[in-house]
PDB file of C-alpha atoms in Angstrom:
ATOM      1  CA  MET A 293     -40.031  32.456 -18.062  1.00 51.00           C
ATOM      2  CA  ARG A 294     -37.535  33.007 -20.845  1.00 50.00           C
ATOM      3  CA  LYS A 295     -35.277  35.012 -18.623  1.00 52.00           C
ATOM      4  CA  THR A 296     -35.329  32.243 -16.027  1.00 49.00           C
ATOM      5  CA  ILE A 297     -34.431  29.603 -18.620  1.00 44.00           C
ATOM      6  CA  LYS A 298     -31.575  31.787 -19.932  1.00 46.00           C
ATOM      7  CA  ARG A 299     -30.356  32.387 -16.399  1.00 51.00           C
ATOM      8  CA  VAL A 300     -30.427  28.641 -15.563  1.00 41.00           C
ATOM      9  CA  PHE A 301     -28.696  27.825 -18.810  1.00 43.00           C
ATOM     10  CA  SER A 302     -25.959  30.479 -18.262  1.00 49.00           C
ATOM     11  CA  VAL A 303     -25.334  29.236 -14.719  1.00 43.00           C
ATOM     12  CA  ALA A 304     -25.129  25.622 -15.947  1.00 44.00           C
ATOM     13  CA  LEU A 305     -22.788  26.686 -18.751  1.00 44.00           C
ATOM     14  CA  ALA A 306     -20.547  28.597 -16.335  1.00 46.00           C
ATOM     15  CA  ALA A 307     -20.426  25.590 -13.996  1.00 44.00           C
ATOM     16  CA  ALA A 308     -19.521  23.290 -16.875  1.00 43.00           C
ATOM     17  CA  VAL A 309     -16.677  25.612 -17.947  1.00 42.00           C
ATOM     18  CA  ALA A 310     -15.461  25.823 -14.341  1.00 44.00           C
ATOM     19  CA  VAL A 311     -15.526  22.070 -13.900  1.00 42.00           C
ATOM     20  CA  SER A 312     -13.794  21.433 -17.201  1.00 42.00           C
ATOM     21  CA  GLY A 313     -11.139  23.954 -16.332  1.00 42.00           C
ATOM     22  CA  VAL A 314     -10.450  22.211 -13.017  1.00 40.00           C
ATOM     23  CA  ALA A 315     -10.351  18.833 -14.729  1.00 42.00           C
ATOM     24  CA  TYR A 316      -7.959  20.099 -17.370  1.00 39.00           C
ATOM     25  CA  THR A 317      -5.575  21.822 -14.979  1.00 37.00           C
ATOM     26  CA  GLY A 318      -5.769  19.030 -12.373  1.00 39.00           C
ATOM     27  CA  ALA A 319      -2.717  17.054 -11.342  1.00 39.00           C
ATOM     28  CA  LYS A 320      -1.197  14.433 -13.641  1.00 45.00           C
ATOM     29  CA  ALA A 321      -2.126  10.821 -12.834  1.00 50.00           C
ATOM     30  CA  SER A 322       0.351   9.425 -10.324  1.00 59.00           C
ATOM     31  CA  ALA A 323       3.000   7.020 -11.505  1.00 83.00           C
ATOM     32  CA  ALA A 324       3.043   3.356 -10.437  1.00 88.00           C
ATOM     33  CA  LYS A 325       4.895   2.597  -7.217  1.00 94.00           C
ATOM     34  CA  SER A 326       6.464  -0.500  -8.756  1.00 95.00           C
ATOM     35  CA  TYR A 327       6.567  -2.748 -11.815  1.00 95.00           C
ATOM     36  CA  LYS A 328       7.050  -6.443 -12.438  1.00 93.00           C
ATOM     37  CA  ALA A 329      10.177  -7.905 -14.098  1.00 94.00           C
ATOM     38  CA  VAL A 330       9.354 -11.247 -15.674  1.00 92.00           C
ATOM     39  CA  MET A 331      11.619 -13.810 -17.412  1.00 91.00           C
ATOM     40  CA  GLY A 332      10.795 -15.434 -20.689  1.00 89.00           C
ATOM     41  CA  TYR A 333      12.763 -18.490 -21.942  1.00 90.00           C
ATOM     42  CA  ALA A 334      12.217 -20.902 -24.839  1.00 89.00           C
ATOM     43  CA  ASP A 335      14.569 -23.723 -25.654  1.00 90.00           C
ATOM     44  CA  ASP A 336      15.561 -24.710 -29.174  1.00 90.00           C
ATOM     45  CA  LYS A 337      12.518 -27.056 -29.357  1.00 89.00           C
ATOM     46  CA  TRP A 338      10.195 -24.109 -28.462  1.00 87.00           C
ATOM     47  CA  ASN A 339       9.356 -25.462 -25.063  1.00 82.00           C
ATOM     48  CA  TRP A 340       8.383 -22.315 -23.133  1.00 77.00           C
ATOM     49  CA  ASP A 341       9.568 -22.019 -19.613  1.00 66.00           C
ATOM     50  CA  GLY A 342       8.511 -18.608 -18.379  1.00 64.00           C
ATOM     51  CA  GLY A 343       5.920 -18.189 -21.080  1.00 59.00           C
ATOM     52  CA  ASN A 344       5.676 -16.307 -24.335  1.00 57.00           C
ATOM     53  CA  ASN A 345       3.435 -13.710 -22.731  1.00 58.00           C
ATOM     54  CA  SER A 346       5.321 -11.962 -19.955  1.00 56.00           C
ATOM     55  CA  ALA A 347       2.114 -10.373 -18.716  1.00 61.00           C
ATOM     56  CA  LYS A 348       0.832 -13.745 -17.496  1.00 67.00           C
ATOM     57  CA  ASP A 349       4.011 -14.973 -15.699  1.00 70.00           C
ATOM     58  CA  THR A 350       2.727 -18.529 -15.675  1.00 68.00           C
ATOM     59  CA  ASN A 351       5.831 -19.823 -13.894  1.00 70.00           C
ATOM     60  CA  GLY A 352       6.042 -17.223 -11.098  1.00 75.00           C
ATOM     61  CA  THR A 353       9.296 -15.564 -12.117  1.00 81.00           C
ATOM     62  CA  ALA A 354       8.088 -11.977 -11.390  1.00 86.00           C
ATOM     63  CA  VAL A 355      10.097  -9.738  -9.052  1.00 91.00           C
ATOM     64  CA  THR A 356       9.054  -6.284  -7.986  1.00 93.00           C
ATOM     65  CA  VAL A 357      10.988  -3.347  -9.532  1.00 96.00           C
ATOM     66  CA  LYS A 358      10.794  -0.138  -7.517  1.00 95.00           C
ATOM     67  CA  ASN A 359       9.783   3.048  -9.229  1.00 96.00           C
ATOM     68  CA  LYS A 360      12.552   5.027  -7.536  1.00 94.00           C
ATOM     69  CA  LYS A 361      15.303   7.148  -9.072  1.00 96.00           C
ATOM     70  CA  GLY A 362      18.747   5.636  -8.625  1.00 97.00           C
ATOM     71  CA  THR A 363      20.247   2.183  -9.149  1.00 97.00           C
ATOM     72  CA  ASN A 364      18.857  -1.028  -7.735  1.00 97.00           C
ATOM     73  CA  THR A 365      19.807  -4.674  -8.308  1.00 98.00           C
ATOM     74  CA  TYR A 366      17.250  -7.362  -9.155  1.00 98.00           C
ATOM     75  CA  THR A 367      17.340 -11.126  -9.717  1.00 97.00           C
ATOM     76  CA  VAL A 368      14.724 -13.052 -11.701  1.00 95.00           C
ATOM     77  CA  VAL A 369      14.686 -16.827 -11.326  1.00 93.00           C
ATOM     78  CA  LEU A 370      13.054 -19.541 -13.417  1.00 90.00           C
ATOM     79  CA  LYS A 371      12.771 -23.074 -12.119  1.00 88.00           C
ATOM     80  CA  ASN A 372      12.641 -25.680 -14.865  1.00 78.00           C
ATOM     81  CA  LYS A 373       9.276 -27.116 -15.814  1.00 72.00           C
ATOM     82  CA  LYS A 374       9.531 -27.939 -19.531  1.00 76.00           C
ATOM     83  CA  SER A 375      13.004 -27.447 -20.979  1.00 75.00           C
ATOM     84  CA  LYS A 376      15.157 -30.581 -20.882  1.00 80.00           C
ATOM     85  CA  ASN A 377      18.655 -29.044 -20.576  1.00 88.00           C
ATOM     86  CA  ARG A 378      18.482 -27.748 -24.143  1.00 91.00           C
ATOM     87  CA  ALA A 379      20.000 -24.663 -25.728  1.00 93.00           C
ATOM     88  CA  ALA A 380      18.050 -21.407 -25.523  1.00 94.00           C
ATOM     89  CA  GLN A 381      16.216 -19.980 -28.509  1.00 93.00           C
ATOM     90  CA  VAL A 382      14.683 -16.894 -26.825  1.00 93.00           C
ATOM     91  CA  PHE A 383      15.751 -15.536 -23.480  1.00 94.00           C
ATOM     92  CA  TYR A 384      14.802 -12.172 -21.969  1.00 94.00           C
ATOM     93  CA  VAL A 385      13.480 -10.211 -19.006  1.00 95.00           C
ATOM     94  CA  ASP A 386      10.621  -7.827 -19.493  1.00 94.00           C
ATOM     95  CA  ILE A 387       9.760  -4.934 -17.155  1.00 95.00           C
ATOM     96  CA  LYS A 388       6.076  -4.366 -17.769  1.00 92.00           C
ATOM     97  CA  ASN A 389       4.534  -0.909 -17.911  1.00 94.00           C
ATOM     98  CA  ILE A 390       7.666   0.989 -16.812  1.00 97.00           C
ATOM     99  CA  LEU A 391       7.582   2.981 -20.064  1.00 96.00           C
ATOM    100  CA  LYS A 392       4.253   4.466 -19.058  1.00 95.00           C
ATOM    101  CA  ASP A 393       6.124   6.524 -16.451  1.00 96.00           C
ATOM    102  CA  HIS A 394       9.685   6.738 -17.834  1.00 96.00           C
ATOM    103  CA  LYS A 395      11.242   7.268 -21.245  1.00 96.00           C
ATOM    104  CA  ALA A 396      13.484   4.444 -22.427  1.00 95.00           C
ATOM    105  CA  ASN A 397      16.501   6.786 -22.594  1.00 95.00           C
ATOM    106  CA  LYS A 398      15.992   7.526 -18.861  1.00 96.00           C
ATOM    107  CA  LEU A 399      16.522   3.833 -17.998  1.00 98.00           C
ATOM    108  CA  LYS A 400      19.849   2.027 -18.020  1.00 97.00           C
ATOM    109  CA  VAL A 401      20.627  -1.641 -17.531  1.00 97.00           C
ATOM    110  CA  SER A 402      24.097  -2.768 -16.470  1.00 97.00           C
ATOM    111  CA  GLY A 403      25.806  -5.664 -14.705  1.00 97.00           C
ATOM    112  CA  VAL A 404      23.719  -8.380 -16.353  1.00 98.00           C
ATOM    113  CA  SER A 405      24.785 -11.843 -15.244  1.00 98.00           C
ATOM    114  CA  VAL A 406      23.213 -15.243 -15.772  1.00 98.00           C
ATOM    115  CA  LYS A 407      23.500 -18.380 -13.639  1.00 97.00           C
ATOM    116  CA  CYS A 408      22.495 -21.844 -14.829  1.00 96.00           C
ATOM    117  CA  ASP A 409      22.011 -24.253 -12.011  1.00 95.00           C
ATOM    118  CA  GLY A 410      23.867 -21.896  -9.677  1.00 96.00           C
ATOM    119  CA  LYS A 411      26.945 -21.525 -11.907  1.00 97.00           C
ATOM    120  CA  THR A 412      27.763 -18.167 -13.488  1.00 98.00           C
ATOM    121  CA  VAL A 413      27.684 -18.195 -17.319  1.00 97.00           C
ATOM    122  CA  SER A 414      31.021 -16.936 -18.633  1.00 96.00           C
ATOM    123  CA  GLY A 415      31.771 -15.301 -21.963  1.00 95.00           C
ATOM    124  CA  MET A 416      28.400 -13.543 -22.285  1.00 95.00           C
ATOM    125  CA  LYS A 417      27.950 -11.058 -25.106  1.00 95.00           C
ATOM    126  CA  ALA A 418      26.345  -7.674 -24.718  1.00 95.00           C
ATOM    127  CA  VAL A 419      22.568  -7.674 -24.013  1.00 96.00           C
ATOM    128  CA  ALA A 420      20.109  -5.438 -25.824  1.00 95.00           C
ATOM    129  CA  ALA A 421      17.903  -3.300 -23.621  1.00 96.00           C
ATOM    130  CA  GLY A 422      15.126  -0.853 -24.402  1.00 95.00           C
ATOM    131  CA  GLN A 423      11.767  -0.584 -26.135  1.00 94.00           C
ATOM    132  CA  LEU A 424      12.475  -3.511 -28.378  1.00 92.00           C
ATOM    133  CA  GLU A 425       8.866  -4.385 -29.138  1.00 88.00           C
ATOM    134  CA  LYS A 426       7.391  -0.930 -29.776  1.00 88.00           C
ATOM    135  CA  LYS A 427       4.365  -2.207 -31.758  1.00 87.00           C
ATOM    136  CA  GLU A 428       3.608  -5.306 -29.708  1.00 86.00           C
ATOM    137  CA  ASP A 429       3.815  -3.721 -26.228  1.00 88.00           C
ATOM    138  CA  PRO A 430       4.934  -0.068 -26.211  1.00 91.00           C
ATOM    139  CA  ASN A 431       5.040   0.151 -22.407  1.00 94.00           C
ATOM    140  CA  LYS A 432       7.447  -2.736 -21.914  1.00 93.00           C
ATOM    141  CA  TYR A 433      11.198  -2.388 -21.392  1.00 96.00           C
ATOM    142  CA  ARG A 434      13.024  -5.538 -22.500  1.00 96.00           C
ATOM    143  CA  ILE A 435      16.446  -6.897 -21.545  1.00 97.00           C
ATOM    144  CA  SER A 436      17.163  -9.310 -24.368  1.00 96.00           C
ATOM    145  CA  ILE A 437      19.930 -11.778 -23.543  1.00 97.00           C
ATOM    146  CA  TYR A 438      19.522 -14.012 -26.544  1.00 96.00           C
ATOM    147  CA  ASN A 439      16.743 -13.872 -29.175  1.00 94.00           C
ATOM    148  CA  ARG A 440      17.352 -16.003 -32.200  1.00 91.00           C
ATOM    149  CA  VAL A 441      14.169 -14.721 -33.814  1.00 86.00           C
ATOM    150  CA  GLY A 442      14.439 -11.097 -32.667  1.00 82.00           C
ATOM    151  CA  ASN A 443      14.408  -8.035 -34.814  1.00 78.00           C
ATOM    152  CA  LYS A 444      17.696  -6.246 -35.369  1.00 80.00           C
ATOM    153  CA  GLN A 445      15.835  -3.285 -36.853  1.00 75.00           C
ATOM    154  CA  ASN A 446      14.140  -2.707 -33.508  1.00 80.00           C
ATOM    155  CA  GLY A 447      17.544  -2.643 -31.729  1.00 85.00           C
ATOM    156  CA  ASP A 448      17.765  -6.284 -30.630  1.00 91.00           C
ATOM    157  CA  LYS A 449      21.384  -7.037 -31.525  1.00 92.00           C
ATOM    158  CA  THR A 450      21.095 -10.434 -29.848  1.00 94.00           C
ATOM    159  CA  ALA A 451      19.168 -11.640 -32.879  1.00 90.00           C
ATOM    160  CA  GLY A 452      22.453 -11.689 -34.785  1.00 91.00           C
ATOM    161  CA  TYR A 453      24.269 -13.968 -32.323  1.00 94.00           C
ATOM    162  CA  PRO A 454      24.996 -17.457 -33.671  1.00 93.00           C
ATOM    163  CA  THR A 455      22.781 -20.400 -32.747  1.00 92.00           C
ATOM    164  CA  SER A 456      25.657 -21.932 -30.771  1.00 94.00           C
ATOM    165  CA  TYR A 457      25.462 -18.969 -28.324  1.00 96.00           C
ATOM    166  CA  GLY A 458      22.137 -20.388 -26.990  1.00 96.00           C
ATOM    167  CA  LYS A 459      24.035 -23.379 -25.619  1.00 96.00           C
ATOM    168  CA  LYS A 460      25.440 -21.203 -22.857  1.00 96.00           C
ATOM    169  CA  PHE A 461      21.981 -21.048 -21.320  1.00 96.00           C
ATOM    170  CA  LYS A 462      21.210 -24.730 -20.939  1.00 94.00           C
ATOM    171  CA  PHE A 463      19.979 -25.630 -17.490  1.00 93.00           C
ATOM    172  CA  LYS A 464      18.487 -28.584 -15.632  1.00 92.00           C
ATOM    173  CA  LYS A 465      16.911 -27.063 -12.484  1.00 92.00           C
ATOM    174  CA  SER A 466      17.055 -23.278 -12.643  1.00 92.00           C
ATOM    175  CA  ILE A 467      18.280 -20.232 -14.501  1.00 93.00           C
ATOM    176  CA  SER A 468      18.576 -16.737 -13.033  1.00 96.00           C
ATOM    177  CA  VAL A 469      19.283 -13.230 -14.370  1.00 97.00           C
ATOM    178  CA  THR A 470      20.730 -10.541 -12.133  1.00 98.00           C
ATOM    179  CA  PHE A 471      20.841  -6.965 -13.434  1.00 98.00           C
ATOM    180  CA  LYS A 472      21.174  -3.394 -12.246  1.00 98.00           C
ATOM    181  CA  LEU A 473      18.469  -0.916 -13.310  1.00 98.00           C
ATOM    182  CA  THR A 474      19.139   2.807 -13.095  1.00 98.00           C
ATOM    183  CA  ILE A 475      16.190   5.158 -13.317  1.00 97.00           C
ATOM    184  CA  LYS A 476      17.385   8.674 -14.039  1.00 95.00           C
TER     185      LYS A 476
END
């Protein structure tokens, strides 16, 4: 009886080791096929068009970003619901969960342009792009166009732009951001 128990136990142990070895050496979880790019916009009275939580996308601004190496162009559009043609306070595009599959230094944003009510905004300053909210959402890649309350220490240089810069992004009907994203 003891020999039988030992034999059953050793077979069970061997099977457990074999299964754990297969699980450990198994393939890495597959990356997402795409991500969502969502706009956030708050005017100088803190009326949120596009929402403070880009995961919810309450105003339907999301566009699909392909998980494909190379460069692609995307446009995110927000139609006005709350802001009354006031200056921007916070203005960004978030690409949710892309940093689960790619390191921030393997992503590059270029060619950022903004249109307010169909007219291209001129005289734009450089945007900040990267993992700008590491603690709040470590898997999000942010393109910060203007963030009056941003954190310069996290790399958001747009936080240092003067309050008057937000006036460039006043709109009545819609605001759009077009950008090129390169995945290396």
